[in-house]
JSON list of C-alpha atoms and ligand atoms in Angstrom, two decimals:
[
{"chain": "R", "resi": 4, "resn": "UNK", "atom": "CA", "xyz": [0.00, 0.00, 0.00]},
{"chain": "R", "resi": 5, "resn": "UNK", "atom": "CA", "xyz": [1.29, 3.73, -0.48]},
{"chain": "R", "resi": 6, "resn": "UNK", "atom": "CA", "xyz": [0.37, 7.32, 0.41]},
{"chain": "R", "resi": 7, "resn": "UNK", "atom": "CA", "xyz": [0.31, 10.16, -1.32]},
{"chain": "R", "resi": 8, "resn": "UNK", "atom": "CA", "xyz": [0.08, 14.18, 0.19]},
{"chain": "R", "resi": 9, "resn": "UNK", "atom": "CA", "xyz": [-2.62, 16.03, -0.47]},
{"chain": "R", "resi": 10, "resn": "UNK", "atom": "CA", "xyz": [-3.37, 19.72, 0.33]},
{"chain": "R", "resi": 11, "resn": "UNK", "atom": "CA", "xyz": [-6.87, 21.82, -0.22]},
{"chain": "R", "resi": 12, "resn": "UNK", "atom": "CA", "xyz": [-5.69, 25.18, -1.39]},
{"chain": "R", "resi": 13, "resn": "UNK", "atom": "CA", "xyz": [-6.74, 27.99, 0.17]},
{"chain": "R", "resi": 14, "resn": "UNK", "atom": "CA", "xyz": [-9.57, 28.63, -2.64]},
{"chain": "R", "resi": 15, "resn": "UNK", "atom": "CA", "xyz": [-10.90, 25.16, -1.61]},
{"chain": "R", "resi": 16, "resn": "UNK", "atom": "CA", "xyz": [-11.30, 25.86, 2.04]},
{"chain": "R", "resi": 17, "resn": "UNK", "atom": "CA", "xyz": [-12.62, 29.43, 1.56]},
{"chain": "R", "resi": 18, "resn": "UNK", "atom": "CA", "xyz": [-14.90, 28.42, -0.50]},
{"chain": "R", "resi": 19, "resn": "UNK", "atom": "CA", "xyz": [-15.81, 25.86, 1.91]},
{"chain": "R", "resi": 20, "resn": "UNK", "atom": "CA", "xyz": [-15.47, 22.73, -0.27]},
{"chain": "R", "resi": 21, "resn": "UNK", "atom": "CA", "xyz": [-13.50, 21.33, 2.73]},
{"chain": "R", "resi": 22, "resn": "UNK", "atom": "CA", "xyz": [-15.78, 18.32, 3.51]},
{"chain": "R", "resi": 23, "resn": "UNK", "atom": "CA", "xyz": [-16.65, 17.47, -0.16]},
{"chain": "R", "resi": 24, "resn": "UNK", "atom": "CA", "xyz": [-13.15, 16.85, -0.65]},
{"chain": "R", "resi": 25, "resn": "UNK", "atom": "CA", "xyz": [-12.42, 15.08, 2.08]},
{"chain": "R", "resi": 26, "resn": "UNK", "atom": "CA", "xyz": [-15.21, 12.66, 1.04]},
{"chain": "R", "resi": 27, "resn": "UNK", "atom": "CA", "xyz": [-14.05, 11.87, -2.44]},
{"chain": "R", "resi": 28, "resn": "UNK", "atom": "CA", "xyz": [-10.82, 10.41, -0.63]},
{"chain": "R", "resi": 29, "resn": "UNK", "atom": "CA", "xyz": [-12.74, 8.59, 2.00]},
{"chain": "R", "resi": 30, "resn": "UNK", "atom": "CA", "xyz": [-15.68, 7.32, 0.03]},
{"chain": "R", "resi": 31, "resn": "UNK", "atom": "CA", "xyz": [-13.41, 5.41, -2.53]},
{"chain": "R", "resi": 32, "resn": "UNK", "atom": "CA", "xyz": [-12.43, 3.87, 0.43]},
{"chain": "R", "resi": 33, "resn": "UNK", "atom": "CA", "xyz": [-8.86, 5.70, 1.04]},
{"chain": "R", "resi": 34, "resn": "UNK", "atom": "CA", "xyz": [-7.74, 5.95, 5.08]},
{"chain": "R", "resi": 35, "resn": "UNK", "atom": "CA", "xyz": [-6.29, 9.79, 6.45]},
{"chain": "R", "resi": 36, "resn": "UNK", "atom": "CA", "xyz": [-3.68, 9.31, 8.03]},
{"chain": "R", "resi": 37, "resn": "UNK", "atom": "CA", "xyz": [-2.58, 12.40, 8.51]},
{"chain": "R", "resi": 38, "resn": "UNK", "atom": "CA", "xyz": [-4.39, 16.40, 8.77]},
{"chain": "R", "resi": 39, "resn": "UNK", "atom": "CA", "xyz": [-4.11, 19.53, 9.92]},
{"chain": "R", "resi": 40, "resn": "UNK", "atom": "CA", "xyz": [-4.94, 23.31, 8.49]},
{"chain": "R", "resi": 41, "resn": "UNK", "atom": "CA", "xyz": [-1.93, 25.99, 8.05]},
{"chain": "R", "resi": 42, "resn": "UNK", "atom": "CA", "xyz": [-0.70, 28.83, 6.84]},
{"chain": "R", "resi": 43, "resn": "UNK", "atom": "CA", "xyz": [2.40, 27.56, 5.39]},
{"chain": "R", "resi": 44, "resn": "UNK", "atom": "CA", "xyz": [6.07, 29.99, 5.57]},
{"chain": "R", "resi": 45, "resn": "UNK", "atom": "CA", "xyz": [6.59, 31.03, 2.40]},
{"chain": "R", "resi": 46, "resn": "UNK", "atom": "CA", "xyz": [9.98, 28.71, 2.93]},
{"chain": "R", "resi": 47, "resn": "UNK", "atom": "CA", "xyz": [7.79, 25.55, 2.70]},
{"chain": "R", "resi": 48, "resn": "UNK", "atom": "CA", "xyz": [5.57, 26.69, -0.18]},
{"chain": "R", "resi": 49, "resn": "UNK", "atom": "CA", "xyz": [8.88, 27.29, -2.40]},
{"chain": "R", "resi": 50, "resn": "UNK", "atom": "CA", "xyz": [10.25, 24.17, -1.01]},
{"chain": "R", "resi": 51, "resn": "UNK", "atom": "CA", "xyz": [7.34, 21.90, -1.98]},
{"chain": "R", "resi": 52, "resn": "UNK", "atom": "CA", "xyz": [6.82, 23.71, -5.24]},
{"chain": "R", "resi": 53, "resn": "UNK", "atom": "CA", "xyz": [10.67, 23.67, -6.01]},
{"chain": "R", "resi": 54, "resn": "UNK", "atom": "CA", "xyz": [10.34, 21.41, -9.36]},
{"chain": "R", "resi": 55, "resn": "UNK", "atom": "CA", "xyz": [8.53, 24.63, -11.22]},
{"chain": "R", "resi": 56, "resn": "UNK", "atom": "CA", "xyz": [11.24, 27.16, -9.73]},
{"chain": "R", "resi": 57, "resn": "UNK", "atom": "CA", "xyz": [11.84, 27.92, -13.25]},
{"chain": "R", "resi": 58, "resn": "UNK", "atom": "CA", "xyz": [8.23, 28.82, -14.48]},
{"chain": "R", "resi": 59, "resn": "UNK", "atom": "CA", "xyz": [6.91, 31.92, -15.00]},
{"chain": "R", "resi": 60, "resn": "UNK", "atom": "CA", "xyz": [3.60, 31.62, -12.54]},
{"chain": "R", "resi": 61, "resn": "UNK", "atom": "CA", "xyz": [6.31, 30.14, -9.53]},
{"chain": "R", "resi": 62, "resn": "UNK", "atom": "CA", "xyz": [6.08, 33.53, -7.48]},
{"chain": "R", "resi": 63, "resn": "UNK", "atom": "CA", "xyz": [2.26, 33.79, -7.84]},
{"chain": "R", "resi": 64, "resn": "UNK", "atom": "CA", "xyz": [1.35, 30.43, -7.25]},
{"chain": "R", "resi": 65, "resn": "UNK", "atom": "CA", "xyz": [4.06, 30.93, -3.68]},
{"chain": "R", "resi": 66, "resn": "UNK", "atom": "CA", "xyz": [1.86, 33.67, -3.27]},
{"chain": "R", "resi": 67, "resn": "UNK", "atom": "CA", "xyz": [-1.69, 32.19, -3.32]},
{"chain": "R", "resi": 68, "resn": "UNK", "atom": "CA", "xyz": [-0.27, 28.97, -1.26]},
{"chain": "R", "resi": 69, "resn": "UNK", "atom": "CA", "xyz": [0.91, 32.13, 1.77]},
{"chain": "R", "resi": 70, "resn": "UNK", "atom": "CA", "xyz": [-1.34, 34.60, 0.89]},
{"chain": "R", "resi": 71, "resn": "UNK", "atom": "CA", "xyz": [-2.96, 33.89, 4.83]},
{"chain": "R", "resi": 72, "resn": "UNK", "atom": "CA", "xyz": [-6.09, 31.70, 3.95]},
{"chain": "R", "resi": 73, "resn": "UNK", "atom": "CA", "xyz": [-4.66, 28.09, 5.09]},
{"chain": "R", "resi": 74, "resn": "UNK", "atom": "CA", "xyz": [-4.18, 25.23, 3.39]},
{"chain": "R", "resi": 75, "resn": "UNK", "atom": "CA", "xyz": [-5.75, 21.61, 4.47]},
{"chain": "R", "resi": 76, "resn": "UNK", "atom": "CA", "xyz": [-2.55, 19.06, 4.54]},
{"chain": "R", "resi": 77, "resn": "UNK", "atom": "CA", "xyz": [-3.24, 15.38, 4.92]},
{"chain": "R", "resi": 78, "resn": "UNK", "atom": "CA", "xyz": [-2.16, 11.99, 3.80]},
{"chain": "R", "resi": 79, "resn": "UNK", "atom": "CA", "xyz": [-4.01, 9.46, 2.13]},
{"chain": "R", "resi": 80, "resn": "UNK", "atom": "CA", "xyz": [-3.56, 5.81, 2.01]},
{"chain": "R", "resi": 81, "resn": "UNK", "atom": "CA", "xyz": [-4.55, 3.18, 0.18]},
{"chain": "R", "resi": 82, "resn": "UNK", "atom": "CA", "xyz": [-4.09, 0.69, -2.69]},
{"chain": "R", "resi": 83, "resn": "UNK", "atom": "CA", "xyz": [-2.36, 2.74, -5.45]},
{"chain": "R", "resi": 84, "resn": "UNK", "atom": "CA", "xyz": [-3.46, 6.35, -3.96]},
{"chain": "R", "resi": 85, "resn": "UNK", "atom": "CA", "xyz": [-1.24, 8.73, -5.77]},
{"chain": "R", "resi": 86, "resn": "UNK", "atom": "CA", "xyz": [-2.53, 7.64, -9.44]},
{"chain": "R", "resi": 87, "resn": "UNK", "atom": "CA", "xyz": [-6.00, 7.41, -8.17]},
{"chain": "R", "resi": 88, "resn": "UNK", "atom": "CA", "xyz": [-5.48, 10.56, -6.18]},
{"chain": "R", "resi": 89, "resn": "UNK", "atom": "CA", "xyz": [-4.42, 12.32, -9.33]},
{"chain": "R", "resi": 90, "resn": "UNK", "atom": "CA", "xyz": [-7.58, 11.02, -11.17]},
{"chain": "R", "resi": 91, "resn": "UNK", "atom": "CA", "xyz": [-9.65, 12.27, -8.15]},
{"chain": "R", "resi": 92, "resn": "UNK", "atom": "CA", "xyz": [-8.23, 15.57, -8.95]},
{"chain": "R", "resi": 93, "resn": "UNK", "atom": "CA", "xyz": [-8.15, 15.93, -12.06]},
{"chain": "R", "resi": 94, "resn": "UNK", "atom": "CA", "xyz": [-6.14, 17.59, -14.91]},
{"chain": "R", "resi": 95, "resn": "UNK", "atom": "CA", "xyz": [-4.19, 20.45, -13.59]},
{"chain": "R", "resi": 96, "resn": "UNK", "atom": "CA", "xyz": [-6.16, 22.95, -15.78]},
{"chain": "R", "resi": 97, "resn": "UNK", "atom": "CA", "xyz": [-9.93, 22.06, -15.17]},
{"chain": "R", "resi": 98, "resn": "UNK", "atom": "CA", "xyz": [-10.40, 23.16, -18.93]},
{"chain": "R", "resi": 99, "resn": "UNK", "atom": "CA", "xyz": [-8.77, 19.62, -19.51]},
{"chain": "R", "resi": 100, "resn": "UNK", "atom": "CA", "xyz": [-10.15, 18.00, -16.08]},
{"chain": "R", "resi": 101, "resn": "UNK", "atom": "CA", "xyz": [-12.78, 15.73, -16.23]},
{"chain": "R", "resi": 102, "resn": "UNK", "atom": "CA", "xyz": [-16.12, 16.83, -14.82]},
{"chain": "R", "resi": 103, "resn": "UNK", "atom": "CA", "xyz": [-16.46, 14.34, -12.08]},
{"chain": "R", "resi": 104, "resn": "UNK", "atom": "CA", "xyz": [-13.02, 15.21, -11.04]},
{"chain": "R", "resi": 105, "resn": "UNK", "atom": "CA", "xyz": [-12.56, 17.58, -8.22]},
{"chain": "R", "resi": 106, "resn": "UNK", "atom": "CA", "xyz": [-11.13, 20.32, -10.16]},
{"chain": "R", "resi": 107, "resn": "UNK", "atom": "CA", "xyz": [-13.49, 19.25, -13.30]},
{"chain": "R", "resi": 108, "resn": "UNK", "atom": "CA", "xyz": [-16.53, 20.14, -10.67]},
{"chain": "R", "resi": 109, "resn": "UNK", "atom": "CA", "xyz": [-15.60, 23.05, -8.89]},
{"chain": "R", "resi": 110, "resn": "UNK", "atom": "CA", "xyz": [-13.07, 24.93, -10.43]},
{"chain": "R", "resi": 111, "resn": "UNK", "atom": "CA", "xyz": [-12.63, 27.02, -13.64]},
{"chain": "R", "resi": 112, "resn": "UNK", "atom": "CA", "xyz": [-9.30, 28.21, -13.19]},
{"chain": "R", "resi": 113, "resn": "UNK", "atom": "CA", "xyz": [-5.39, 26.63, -13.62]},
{"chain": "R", "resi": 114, "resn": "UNK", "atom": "CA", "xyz": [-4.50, 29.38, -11.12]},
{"chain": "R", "resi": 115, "resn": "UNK", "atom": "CA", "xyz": [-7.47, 28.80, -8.46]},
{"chain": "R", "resi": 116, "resn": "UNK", "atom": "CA", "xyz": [-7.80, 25.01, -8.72]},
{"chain": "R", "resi": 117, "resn": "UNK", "atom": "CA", "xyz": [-8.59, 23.86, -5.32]},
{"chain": "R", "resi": 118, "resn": "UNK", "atom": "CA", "xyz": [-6.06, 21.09, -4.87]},
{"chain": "R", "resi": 119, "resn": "UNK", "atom": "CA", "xyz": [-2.92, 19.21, -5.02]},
{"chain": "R", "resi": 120, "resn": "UNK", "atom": "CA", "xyz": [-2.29, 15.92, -5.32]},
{"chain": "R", "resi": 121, "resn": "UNK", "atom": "CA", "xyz": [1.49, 13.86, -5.15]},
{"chain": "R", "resi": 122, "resn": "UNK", "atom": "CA", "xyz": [2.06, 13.04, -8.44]},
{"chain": "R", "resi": 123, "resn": "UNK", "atom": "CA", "xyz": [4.81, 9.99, -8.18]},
{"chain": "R", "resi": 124, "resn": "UNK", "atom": "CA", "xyz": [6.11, 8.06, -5.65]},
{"chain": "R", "resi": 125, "resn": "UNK", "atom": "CA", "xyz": [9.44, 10.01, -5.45]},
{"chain": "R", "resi": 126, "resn": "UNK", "atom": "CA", "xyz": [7.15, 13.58, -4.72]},
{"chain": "R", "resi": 127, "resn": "UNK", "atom": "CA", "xyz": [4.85, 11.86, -2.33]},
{"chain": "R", "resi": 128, "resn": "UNK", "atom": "CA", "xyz": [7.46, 10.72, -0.46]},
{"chain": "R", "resi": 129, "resn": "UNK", "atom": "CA", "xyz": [9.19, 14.53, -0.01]},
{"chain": "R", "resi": 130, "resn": "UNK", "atom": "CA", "xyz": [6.15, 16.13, 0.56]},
{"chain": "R", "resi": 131, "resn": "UNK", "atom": "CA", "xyz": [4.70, 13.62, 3.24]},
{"chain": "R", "resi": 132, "resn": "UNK", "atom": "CA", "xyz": [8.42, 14.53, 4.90]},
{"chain": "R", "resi": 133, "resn": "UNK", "atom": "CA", "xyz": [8.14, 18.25, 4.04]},
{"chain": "R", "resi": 134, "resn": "UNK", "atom": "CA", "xyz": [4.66, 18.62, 5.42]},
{"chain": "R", "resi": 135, "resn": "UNK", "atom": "CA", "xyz": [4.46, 16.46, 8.46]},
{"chain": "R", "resi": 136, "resn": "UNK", "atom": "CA", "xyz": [6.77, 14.92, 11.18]},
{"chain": "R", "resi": 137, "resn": "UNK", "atom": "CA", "xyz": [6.64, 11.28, 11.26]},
{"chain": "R", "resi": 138, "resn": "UNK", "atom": "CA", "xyz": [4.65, 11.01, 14.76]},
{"chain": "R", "resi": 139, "resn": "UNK", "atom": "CA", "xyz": [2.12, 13.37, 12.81]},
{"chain": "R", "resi": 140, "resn": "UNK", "atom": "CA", "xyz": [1.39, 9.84, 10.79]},
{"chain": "R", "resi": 141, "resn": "UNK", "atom": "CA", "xyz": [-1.24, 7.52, 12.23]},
{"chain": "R", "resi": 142, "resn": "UNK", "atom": "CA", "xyz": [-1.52, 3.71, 12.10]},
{"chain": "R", "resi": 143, "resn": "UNK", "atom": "CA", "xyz": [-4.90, 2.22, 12.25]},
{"chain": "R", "resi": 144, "resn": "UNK", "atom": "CA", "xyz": [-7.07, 0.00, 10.63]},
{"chain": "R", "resi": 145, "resn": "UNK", "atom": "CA", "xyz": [-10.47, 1.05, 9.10]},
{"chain": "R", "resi": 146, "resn": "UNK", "atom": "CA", "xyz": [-13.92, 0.11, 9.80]},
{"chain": "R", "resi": 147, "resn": "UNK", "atom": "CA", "xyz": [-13.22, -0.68, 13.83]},
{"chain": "R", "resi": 148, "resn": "UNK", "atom": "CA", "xyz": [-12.28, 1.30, 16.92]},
{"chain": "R", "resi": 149, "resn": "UNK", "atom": "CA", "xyz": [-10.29, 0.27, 19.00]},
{"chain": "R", "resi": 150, "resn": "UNK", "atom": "CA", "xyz": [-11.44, -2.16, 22.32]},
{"chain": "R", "resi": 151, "resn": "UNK", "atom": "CA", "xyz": [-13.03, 0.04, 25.34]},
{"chain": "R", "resi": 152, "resn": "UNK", "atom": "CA", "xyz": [-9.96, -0.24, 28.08]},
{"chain": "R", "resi": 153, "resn": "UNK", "atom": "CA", "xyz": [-11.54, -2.66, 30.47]},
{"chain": "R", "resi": 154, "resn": "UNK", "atom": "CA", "xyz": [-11.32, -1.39, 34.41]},
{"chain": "R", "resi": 155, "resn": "UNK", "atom": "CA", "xyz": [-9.13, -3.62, 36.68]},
{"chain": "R", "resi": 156, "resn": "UNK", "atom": "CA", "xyz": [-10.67, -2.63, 40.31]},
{"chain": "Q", "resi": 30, "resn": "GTP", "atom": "P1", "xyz": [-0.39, 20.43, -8.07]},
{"chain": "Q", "resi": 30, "resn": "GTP", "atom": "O1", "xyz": [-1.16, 19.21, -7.64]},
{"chain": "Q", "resi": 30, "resn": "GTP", "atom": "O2", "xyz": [-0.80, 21.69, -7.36]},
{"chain": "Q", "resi": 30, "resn": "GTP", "atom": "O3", "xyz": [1.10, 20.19, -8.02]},
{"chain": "Q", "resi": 30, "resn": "GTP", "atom": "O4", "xyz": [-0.82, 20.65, -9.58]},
{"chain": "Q", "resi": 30, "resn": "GTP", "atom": "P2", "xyz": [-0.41, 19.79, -10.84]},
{"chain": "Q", "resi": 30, "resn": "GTP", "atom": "O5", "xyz": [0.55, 18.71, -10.43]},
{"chain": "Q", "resi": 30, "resn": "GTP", "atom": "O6", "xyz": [-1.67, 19.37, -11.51]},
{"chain": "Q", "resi": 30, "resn": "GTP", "atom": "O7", "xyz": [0.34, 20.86, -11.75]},
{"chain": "Q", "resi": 30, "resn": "GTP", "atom": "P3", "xyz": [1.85, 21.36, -11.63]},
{"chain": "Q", "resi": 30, "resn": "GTP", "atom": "O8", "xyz": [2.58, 20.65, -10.55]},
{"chain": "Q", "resi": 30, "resn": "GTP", "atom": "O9", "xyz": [2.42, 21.37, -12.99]},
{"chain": "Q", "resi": 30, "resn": "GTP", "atom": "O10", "xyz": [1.63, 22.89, -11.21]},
{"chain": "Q", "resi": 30, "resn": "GTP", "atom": "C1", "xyz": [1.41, 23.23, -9.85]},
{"chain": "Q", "resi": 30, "resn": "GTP", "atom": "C2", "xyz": [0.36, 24.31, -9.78]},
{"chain": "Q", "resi": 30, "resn": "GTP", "atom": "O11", "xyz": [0.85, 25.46, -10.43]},
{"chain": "Q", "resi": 30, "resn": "GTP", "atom": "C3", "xyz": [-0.93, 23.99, -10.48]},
{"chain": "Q", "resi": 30, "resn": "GTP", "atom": "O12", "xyz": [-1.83, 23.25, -9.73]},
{"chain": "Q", "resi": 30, "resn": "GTP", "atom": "C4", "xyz": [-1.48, 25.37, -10.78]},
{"chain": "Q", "resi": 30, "resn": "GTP", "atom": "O13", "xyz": [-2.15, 25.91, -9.63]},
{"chain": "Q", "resi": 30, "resn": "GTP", "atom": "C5", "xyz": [-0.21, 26.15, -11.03]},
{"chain": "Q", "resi": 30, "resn": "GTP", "atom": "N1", "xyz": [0.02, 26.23, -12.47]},
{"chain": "Q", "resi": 30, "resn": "GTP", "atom": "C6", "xyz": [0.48, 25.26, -13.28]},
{"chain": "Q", "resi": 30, "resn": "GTP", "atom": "N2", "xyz": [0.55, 25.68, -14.54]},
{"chain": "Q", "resi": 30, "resn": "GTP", "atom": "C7", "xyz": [0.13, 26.96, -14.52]},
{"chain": "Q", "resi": 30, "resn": "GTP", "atom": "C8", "xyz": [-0.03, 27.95, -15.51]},
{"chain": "Q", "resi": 30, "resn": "GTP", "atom": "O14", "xyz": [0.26, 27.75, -16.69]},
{"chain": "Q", "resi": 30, "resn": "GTP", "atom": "N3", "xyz": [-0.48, 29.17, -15.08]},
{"chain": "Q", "resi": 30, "resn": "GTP", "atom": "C9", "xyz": [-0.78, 29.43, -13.78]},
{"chain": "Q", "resi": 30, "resn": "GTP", "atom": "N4", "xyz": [-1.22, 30.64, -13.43]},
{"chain": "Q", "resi": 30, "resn": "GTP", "atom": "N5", "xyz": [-0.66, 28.50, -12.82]},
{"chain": "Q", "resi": 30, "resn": "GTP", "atom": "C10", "xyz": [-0.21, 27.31, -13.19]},
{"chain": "Q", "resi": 31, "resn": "MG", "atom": "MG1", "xyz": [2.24, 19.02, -9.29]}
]
């Protein structure tokens, strides 16, 4: 099994789509292990966007990422996650994203589209280690709690 990282944007959660995309990962049956909301340093957002240093929309999309509105982090698990995470998404412009995608359904813009997604196993892995400190990273099994304690006296 494998996880990928997965952040709502700050145009998903003020646009409160918070819960709809949280239950597109959980309903095809993925496990969170990992959440939490943040405004992330400016240092982080160039770090995890690194790979498109280069482009020309780098400092804007650094920008939107910090701009104050947090972010939703979290990591998914599950059989194959970061492909079907990526389909879940959808293409990165929602011009090209399918419409029972994520971005396919709520967004209209490549600049404003809700979501990220790791893309391979390489960028999961840095981002999961970027984003969160290994205790931050539950293990548990679905569909149970755990046993009530039982009291001894
Ligand atoms: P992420 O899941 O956010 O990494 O998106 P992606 O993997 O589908 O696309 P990519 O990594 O290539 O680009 C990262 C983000 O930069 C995109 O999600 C967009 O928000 C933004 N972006 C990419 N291409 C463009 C572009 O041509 N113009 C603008 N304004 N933003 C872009
Ligand atoms: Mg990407």
């Amino acid at each position: 099994t494998e996880r990928s990282f997965v952040m709502i944007k700050p145009d998903g959660v003020s646009r409160q789509l918070v819960g709809k995309i949280i239950s597109r990962f959980e309903e095809r049956g993925y496990k969170l292990v990992a959440i939490k909301s943040l405004t992330p340093s400016p240092a982080l957002a160039k770090e995890h966007y690194s790979d498109l240093s280069a482009r020309p929309f780098y400092g804007g999309l650094v920008k939107y990422i910090t701009s104050g509105t947090p972010v939703v982090a979290m990591v998914w698990e599950g059989k194959d996650v970061i492909k079907q995470g990526r389909r879940i998404v959808g293409a990165t412009n929602p011009l090209d994203a399918h419409p029972g995608s994520i971005r396919g359904q709520y967004s209209v813009s490549v600049g404003r589209n809700l979501i990220h997604a790791s893309d391979a196993f390489d960028s999961a892995t840095k981002e999961i280690g970027l984003w969160f400190a290994p205790e931050e990273l539950s293990e548990y099994e679905v569909g149970q709690i755990s046993k009530p304690v039982m009291r001894t006296e």
